mmCIF file of C-alpha atoms and ligand atoms in Angstrom:
data_model
loop_
_atom_site.group_PDB
_atom_site.id
_atom_site.type_symbol
_atom_site.label_atom_id
_atom_site.label_comp_id
_atom_site.label_asym_id
_atom_site.label_seq_id
_atom_site.Cartn_x
_atom_site.Cartn_y
_atom_site.Cartn_z
ATOM 1 C CA UNK A 131 -19.771 -12.623 5.046
ATOM 2 C CA UNK A 132 -20.612 -15.238 7.677
ATOM 3 C CA UNK A 133 -23.282 -16.691 5.331
ATOM 4 C CA UNK A 134 -20.669 -16.877 2.561
ATOM 5 C CA UNK A 135 -18.240 -18.676 4.907
ATOM 6 C CA UNK A 136 -20.988 -21.125 5.896
ATOM 7 C CA UNK A 137 -21.990 -21.779 2.277
ATOM 8 C CA UNK A 138 -18.409 -22.355 1.125
ATOM 9 C CA UNK A 139 -16.984 -24.259 4.090
ATOM 10 C CA UNK A 140 -19.882 -25.516 6.213
ATOM 11 C CA UNK A 141 -18.310 -23.731 9.193
ATOM 12 C CA UNK A 142 -20.528 -21.574 11.384
ATOM 13 C CA UNK A 143 -18.501 -18.671 12.675
ATOM 14 C CA UNK A 144 -19.746 -16.666 15.637
ATOM 15 C CA UNK A 145 -20.660 -13.037 14.911
ATOM 16 C CA UNK A 146 -19.734 -12.019 18.457
ATOM 17 C CA UNK A 147 -16.177 -13.398 18.289
ATOM 18 C CA UNK A 148 -13.312 -11.062 17.316
ATOM 19 C CA UNK A 149 -12.686 -11.826 13.640
ATOM 20 C CA UNK A 150 -9.359 -11.036 11.987
ATOM 21 C CA UNK A 151 -9.216 -10.748 8.203
ATOM 22 C CA UNK A 152 -6.144 -11.372 6.078
ATOM 23 C CA UNK A 153 -6.608 -11.392 2.295
ATOM 24 C CA UNK A 154 -4.054 -10.526 -0.327
ATOM 25 C CA UNK A 155 -1.816 -12.035 -2.955
ATOM 26 C CA UNK A 156 0.008 -14.971 -1.384
ATOM 27 C CA UNK A 157 3.682 -14.219 -1.848
ATOM 28 C CA UNK A 158 6.716 -14.422 0.432
ATOM 29 C CA UNK A 159 7.106 -10.801 1.571
ATOM 30 C CA UNK A 160 3.462 -10.657 2.722
ATOM 31 C CA UNK A 161 4.318 -13.147 5.498
ATOM 32 C CA UNK A 162 0.908 -14.851 5.650
ATOM 33 C CA UNK A 163 2.210 -17.134 8.372
ATOM 34 C CA UNK A 164 3.480 -14.539 10.877
ATOM 35 C CA UNK A 165 0.371 -14.989 13.051
ATOM 36 C CA UNK A 166 1.256 -18.688 13.347
ATOM 37 C CA UNK A 167 4.917 -18.164 14.318
ATOM 38 C CA UNK A 168 4.195 -19.662 17.756
ATOM 39 C CA UNK A 169 0.978 -21.677 17.983
ATOM 40 C CA UNK A 170 1.330 -22.288 21.734
ATOM 41 C CA UNK A 171 1.586 -18.544 22.345
ATOM 42 C CA UNK A 172 -1.475 -17.945 20.141
ATOM 43 C CA UNK A 173 -3.526 -20.539 22.019
ATOM 44 C CA UNK A 174 -2.402 -19.222 25.396
ATOM 45 C CA UNK A 175 -3.482 -15.686 24.572
ATOM 46 C CA UNK A 176 -6.882 -16.886 23.403
ATOM 47 C CA UNK A 177 -7.335 -18.699 26.718
ATOM 48 C CA UNK A 178 -6.510 -15.512 28.594
ATOM 49 C CA UNK A 179 -8.015 -12.751 26.428
ATOM 50 C CA UNK A 180 -11.006 -14.383 24.705
ATOM 51 C CA UNK A 181 -11.861 -16.212 21.497
ATOM 52 C CA UNK A 182 -10.505 -15.374 18.075
ATOM 53 C CA UNK A 183 -11.433 -16.457 14.555
ATOM 54 C CA UNK A 184 -9.456 -15.703 11.413
ATOM 55 C CA UNK A 185 -10.466 -15.566 7.762
ATOM 56 C CA UNK A 186 -7.807 -15.822 5.093
ATOM 57 C CA UNK A 187 -8.034 -15.525 1.339
ATOM 58 C CA UNK A 188 -5.661 -14.935 -1.565
ATOM 59 C CA UNK A 189 -4.072 -16.743 -4.490
ATOM 60 C CA UNK A 190 -0.434 -17.386 -5.303
ATOM 61 C CA UNK A 191 0.941 -16.933 -8.809
ATOM 62 C CA UNK A 192 1.151 -20.416 -10.400
ATOM 63 C CA UNK A 193 4.953 -20.162 -10.561
ATOM 64 C CA UNK A 194 5.375 -18.686 -7.067
ATOM 65 C CA UNK A 195 6.329 -21.792 -5.098
ATOM 66 C CA UNK A 196 7.057 -19.904 -1.899
ATOM 67 C CA UNK A 197 3.624 -18.290 -2.118
ATOM 68 C CA UNK A 198 1.976 -21.687 -2.509
ATOM 69 C CA UNK A 199 3.958 -23.043 0.434
ATOM 70 C CA UNK A 200 2.690 -20.175 2.571
ATOM 71 C CA UNK A 201 -0.917 -21.110 1.792
ATOM 72 C CA UNK A 202 -0.083 -24.703 2.761
ATOM 73 C CA UNK A 203 1.351 -23.417 6.048
ATOM 74 C CA UNK A 204 -1.902 -21.592 6.842
ATOM 75 C CA UNK A 205 -3.841 -24.809 6.177
ATOM 76 C CA UNK A 206 -1.443 -26.723 8.422
ATOM 77 C CA UNK A 207 -1.884 -24.176 11.229
ATOM 78 C CA UNK A 208 -5.674 -24.299 10.761
ATOM 79 C CA UNK A 209 -5.540 -28.067 11.182
ATOM 80 C CA UNK A 210 -3.454 -27.875 14.325
ATOM 81 C CA UNK A 211 -5.672 -25.189 15.866
ATOM 82 C CA UNK A 212 -8.901 -27.009 15.051
ATOM 83 C CA UNK A 213 -11.391 -26.973 17.912
ATOM 84 C CA UNK A 214 -9.622 -24.036 19.578
ATOM 85 C CA UNK A 215 -9.315 -21.281 16.965
ATOM 86 C CA UNK A 216 -11.272 -21.305 13.705
ATOM 87 C CA UNK A 217 -8.976 -20.478 10.791
ATOM 88 C CA UNK A 218 -10.791 -20.339 7.453
ATOM 89 C CA UNK A 219 -9.127 -20.096 4.038
ATOM 90 C CA UNK A 220 -11.595 -18.953 1.381
ATOM 91 C CA UNK A 221 -10.849 -19.890 -2.221
ATOM 92 C CA UNK A 222 -11.128 -17.677 -5.294
ATOM 93 C CA UNK A 223 -10.242 -14.306 -3.819
ATOM 94 C CA UNK A 224 -11.766 -11.703 -6.125
ATOM 95 C CA UNK A 225 -13.296 -8.249 -5.839
ATOM 96 C CA UNK A 226 -16.621 -9.571 -4.553
ATOM 97 C CA UNK A 227 -14.936 -11.575 -1.838
ATOM 98 C CA UNK A 228 -12.641 -8.618 -1.107
ATOM 99 C CA UNK A 229 -15.734 -6.489 -0.619
ATOM 100 C CA UNK A 230 -17.296 -8.992 1.788
ATOM 101 C CA UNK A 231 -14.142 -9.455 3.834
ATOM 102 C CA UNK A 232 -13.038 -5.820 4.124
ATOM 103 C CA UNK A 233 -16.533 -4.967 5.402
ATOM 104 C CA UNK A 234 -17.292 -8.086 7.434
ATOM 105 C CA UNK A 235 -14.303 -8.690 9.700
ATOM 106 C CA UNK A 236 -13.498 -6.716 12.866
ATOM 107 C CA UNK A 237 -9.787 -6.070 12.346
ATOM 108 C CA UNK A 238 -7.796 -6.111 9.111
ATOM 109 C CA UNK A 239 -4.376 -7.712 9.559
ATOM 110 C CA UNK A 240 -1.375 -6.991 7.344
ATOM 111 C CA UNK A 241 2.101 -8.289 8.157
ATOM 112 C CA UNK A 242 4.406 -7.578 5.190
ATOM 113 C CA UNK A 243 8.174 -7.403 5.468
ATOM 114 C CA UNK A 244 8.906 -3.658 5.094
ATOM 115 C CA UNK A 245 9.679 -1.808 2.868
ATOM 116 C CA UNK A 246 8.110 -4.187 0.342
ATOM 117 C CA UNK A 247 4.475 -3.085 0.603
ATOM 118 C CA UNK A 248 3.833 -0.508 -2.130
ATOM 119 C CA UNK A 249 0.464 0.523 -0.758
ATOM 120 C CA UNK A 250 -1.794 -2.086 0.859
ATOM 121 C CA UNK A 251 -5.034 -1.048 -0.780
ATOM 122 C CA UNK A 252 -7.205 -3.540 1.075
ATOM 123 C CA UNK A 253 -6.545 -1.731 4.371
ATOM 124 C CA UNK A 254 -7.994 1.445 2.850
ATOM 125 C CA UNK A 255 -11.095 -0.476 1.730
ATOM 126 C CA UNK A 256 -11.426 -1.839 5.268
ATOM 127 C CA UNK A 257 -11.115 1.683 6.758
ATOM 128 C CA UNK A 258 -13.929 2.960 4.537
ATOM 129 C CA UNK A 259 -16.075 0.194 6.031
ATOM 130 C CA UNK A 260 -15.140 1.047 9.597
ATOM 131 C CA UNK A 261 -12.707 -1.858 9.931
ATOM 132 C CA UNK A 262 -9.475 -0.731 11.613
ATOM 133 C CA UNK A 263 -6.104 -2.133 10.545
ATOM 134 C CA UNK A 264 -3.527 -3.898 12.666
ATOM 135 C CA UNK A 265 -0.578 -3.629 10.345
ATOM 136 C CA UNK A 266 3.153 -3.339 9.902
ATOM 137 C CA UNK A 267 4.123 0.315 9.364
ATOM 138 C CA UNK A 268 4.594 0.009 5.621
ATOM 139 C CA UNK A 269 2.822 1.306 2.518
ATOM 140 C CA UNK A 270 -0.144 3.562 3.296
ATOM 141 C CA UNK A 271 -0.208 2.611 6.971
ATOM 142 C CA UNK A 272 2.928 4.697 7.675
ATOM 143 C CA UNK A 273 0.680 7.736 7.103
ATOM 144 C CA UNK A 274 -2.707 6.249 8.056
ATOM 145 C CA UNK A 275 -1.921 4.775 11.457
ATOM 146 C CA UNK A 276 -2.756 6.879 14.496
ATOM 147 C CA UNK A 277 -1.977 4.413 17.258
ATOM 148 C CA UNK A 278 -5.078 3.257 19.131
ATOM 149 C CA UNK A 279 -7.201 5.814 17.218
ATOM 150 C CA UNK A 280 -7.441 4.506 13.631
ATOM 151 C CA UNK A 281 -5.993 1.067 14.416
ATOM 152 C CA UNK A 282 -2.693 -0.409 15.605
ATOM 153 C CA UNK A 283 0.876 -0.556 14.329
ATOM 154 C CA UNK A 284 3.073 -3.598 14.267
ATOM 155 C CA UNK A 285 6.852 -3.445 14.600
ATOM 156 C CA UNK A 286 9.171 -0.689 13.516
ATOM 157 C CA UNK A 287 9.033 0.949 10.084
ATOM 158 C CA UNK A 288 11.516 -0.300 7.474
ATOM 159 C CA UNK A 289 14.958 -0.784 8.955
ATOM 160 C CA UNK A 290 18.095 -2.500 7.767
ATOM 161 C CA UNK A 291 16.962 -5.623 9.638
ATOM 162 C CA UNK A 292 16.719 -8.729 7.558
ATOM 163 C CA UNK A 293 13.743 -11.044 7.462
ATOM 164 C CA UNK A 294 15.170 -13.479 10.006
ATOM 165 C CA UNK A 295 16.003 -10.691 12.449
ATOM 166 C CA UNK A 296 12.614 -9.087 12.585
ATOM 167 C CA UNK A 297 10.398 -12.175 12.259
ATOM 168 C CA UNK A 298 10.332 -12.987 15.986
ATOM 169 C CA UNK A 299 10.229 -9.363 17.099
ATOM 170 C CA UNK A 300 7.215 -8.717 14.870
ATOM 171 C CA UNK A 301 5.523 -11.977 15.928
ATOM 172 C CA UNK A 302 6.009 -11.154 19.612
ATOM 173 C CA UNK A 303 4.493 -7.700 19.169
ATOM 174 C CA UNK A 304 1.618 -9.167 17.159
ATOM 175 C CA UNK A 305 0.688 -11.443 20.069
ATOM 176 C CA UNK A 306 1.346 -8.802 22.732
ATOM 177 C CA UNK A 307 -0.843 -6.118 21.142
ATOM 178 C CA UNK A 308 -3.634 -8.560 20.395
ATOM 179 C CA UNK A 309 -3.644 -9.673 24.009
ATOM 180 C CA UNK A 310 -3.171 -6.374 25.800
ATOM 181 C CA UNK A 311 -4.710 -3.760 23.463
ATOM 182 C CA UNK A 312 -7.033 -5.117 20.789
ATOM 183 C CA UNK A 313 -8.815 -8.023 22.477
ATOM 184 C CA UNK A 314 -9.530 -6.204 25.775
ATOM 185 C CA UNK A 315 -10.921 -3.238 23.824
ATOM 186 C CA UNK A 316 -13.118 -5.506 21.688
ATOM 187 C CA UNK A 317 -14.418 -7.636 24.542
ATOM 188 C CA UNK A 318 -14.517 -5.201 27.476
ATOM 189 C CA UNK A 319 -14.967 -1.741 25.934
ATOM 190 C CA UNK A 320 -17.313 -2.014 22.925
ATOM 191 C CA UNK A 321 -17.851 1.758 22.955
ATOM 192 C CA UNK A 322 -14.093 2.267 22.732
ATOM 193 C CA UNK A 323 -13.870 -0.223 19.883
ATOM 194 C CA UNK A 324 -16.731 1.553 18.075
ATOM 195 C CA UNK A 325 -14.807 4.825 18.447
ATOM 196 C CA UNK A 326 -11.801 3.272 16.650
ATOM 197 C CA UNK A 327 -14.132 2.081 13.886
ATOM 198 C CA UNK A 328 -15.543 5.597 13.471
ATOM 199 C CA UNK A 329 -12.056 7.153 13.438
ATOM 200 C CA UNK A 330 -10.985 4.694 10.741
ATOM 201 C CA UNK A 331 -13.802 6.038 8.557
ATOM 202 C CA UNK A 332 -13.346 9.659 9.578
ATOM 203 C CA UNK A 333 -9.525 9.970 9.510
ATOM 204 C CA UNK A 334 -8.529 7.194 7.056
ATOM 205 C CA UNK A 335 -11.542 6.741 4.781
ATOM 206 C CA UNK A 336 -11.961 10.472 4.182
ATOM 207 C CA UNK A 337 -8.349 10.823 3.008
ATOM 208 C CA UNK A 338 -7.157 7.502 1.538
ATOM 209 C CA UNK A 339 -9.656 7.152 -1.276
ATOM 210 C CA UNK A 340 -9.885 7.028 -5.066
ATOM 211 C CA UNK A 341 -11.404 10.491 -5.361
ATOM 212 C CA UNK A 342 -8.304 12.106 -3.876
ATOM 213 C CA UNK A 343 -6.060 9.852 -5.975
ATOM 214 C CA UNK A 344 -7.773 10.899 -9.215
ATOM 215 C CA UNK A 345 -7.709 14.573 -8.205
ATOM 216 C CA UNK A 346 -3.985 14.400 -7.466
ATOM 217 C CA UNK A 347 -3.221 12.570 -10.704
ATOM 218 C CA UNK A 348 -5.082 15.281 -12.609
ATOM 219 C CA UNK A 349 -3.556 18.226 -10.729
ATOM 220 C CA UNK A 350 -0.028 16.958 -10.209
ATOM 221 C CA UNK A 351 0.649 14.584 -13.114
ATOM 222 C CA UNK A 352 -1.672 14.839 -16.112
ATOM 223 C CA UNK A 353 -2.027 18.650 -16.305
ATOM 224 C CA UNK A 354 1.136 19.686 -14.573
HETATM 225 C C1 PLP B 520 -8.199 -4.978 -2.623
HETATM 226 C C2 PLP B 520 -7.801 -6.152 -3.382
HETATM 227 C C3 PLP B 520 -6.426 -6.373 -3.667
HETATM 228 C C4 PLP B 520 -5.322 -5.444 -3.238
HETATM 229 O O1 PLP B 520 -5.078 -5.586 -1.861
HETATM 230 P P1 PLP B 520 -3.657 -5.213 -1.219
HETATM 231 O O2 PLP B 520 -3.966 -4.939 0.215
HETATM 232 O O3 PLP B 520 -3.152 -3.987 -1.944
HETATM 233 O O4 PLP B 520 -2.776 -6.392 -1.391
HETATM 234 C C5 PLP B 520 -6.079 -7.495 -4.386
HETATM 235 N N1 PLP B 520 -7.022 -8.377 -4.813
HETATM 236 C C6 PLP B 520 -8.334 -8.206 -4.543
HETATM 237 C C7 PLP B 520 -9.315 -9.218 -5.032
HETATM 238 C C8 PLP B 520 -8.771 -7.094 -3.820
HETATM 239 O O5 PLP B 520 -10.085 -6.958 -3.558
#
């Protein structure tokens, strides 16, 4: 994955730095820009807790103007963070790139506005590769998240709160958990972090997979 990033962007990422991955269709409810809600806060936590690098990918539908604006916002944040936090946006998200990213990053980030996420398949692909999720409790993660064991939850499950109401609450918790839970574990307790990776495979990967899906379609839908 790091070779691919270098070939496409000329940027040399550091394999030892905590790498967040965020790749999915760029559309409003996915909130691509939640991590950049407060750039000063993000920079302050990196100064305190250790370095961070982030890889984004994902296309917007040609007629989805909000989705395109979100991609522009990520580029703008990347520009403003230059020299302090590497933020990469890889073009042409496809299954090959999805495969590289869901296996190559350290933590898979997903910040949709609940209850909009139908499933969140990429998090399951990450789990199979021993990459834990840090995600809003929506889609599959409502069932897959065992806090601190298979990964980390973000915010409350779907409530009646509107986008504007939960934006700052979710952003604050995103920064707080990165700084106090995820980064210390990654940098100061590599054995503990490895245990989360193994649990993601063992508890998530063994259950949230295509084999079970096909079996359940056959047993519960096709031949019911
Ligand atoms: C896995 C994958 C998706 C689906 O990911 P979600 O988390 O469900 O949004 C979409 N596009 C590509 C290229 C993928 O690899």
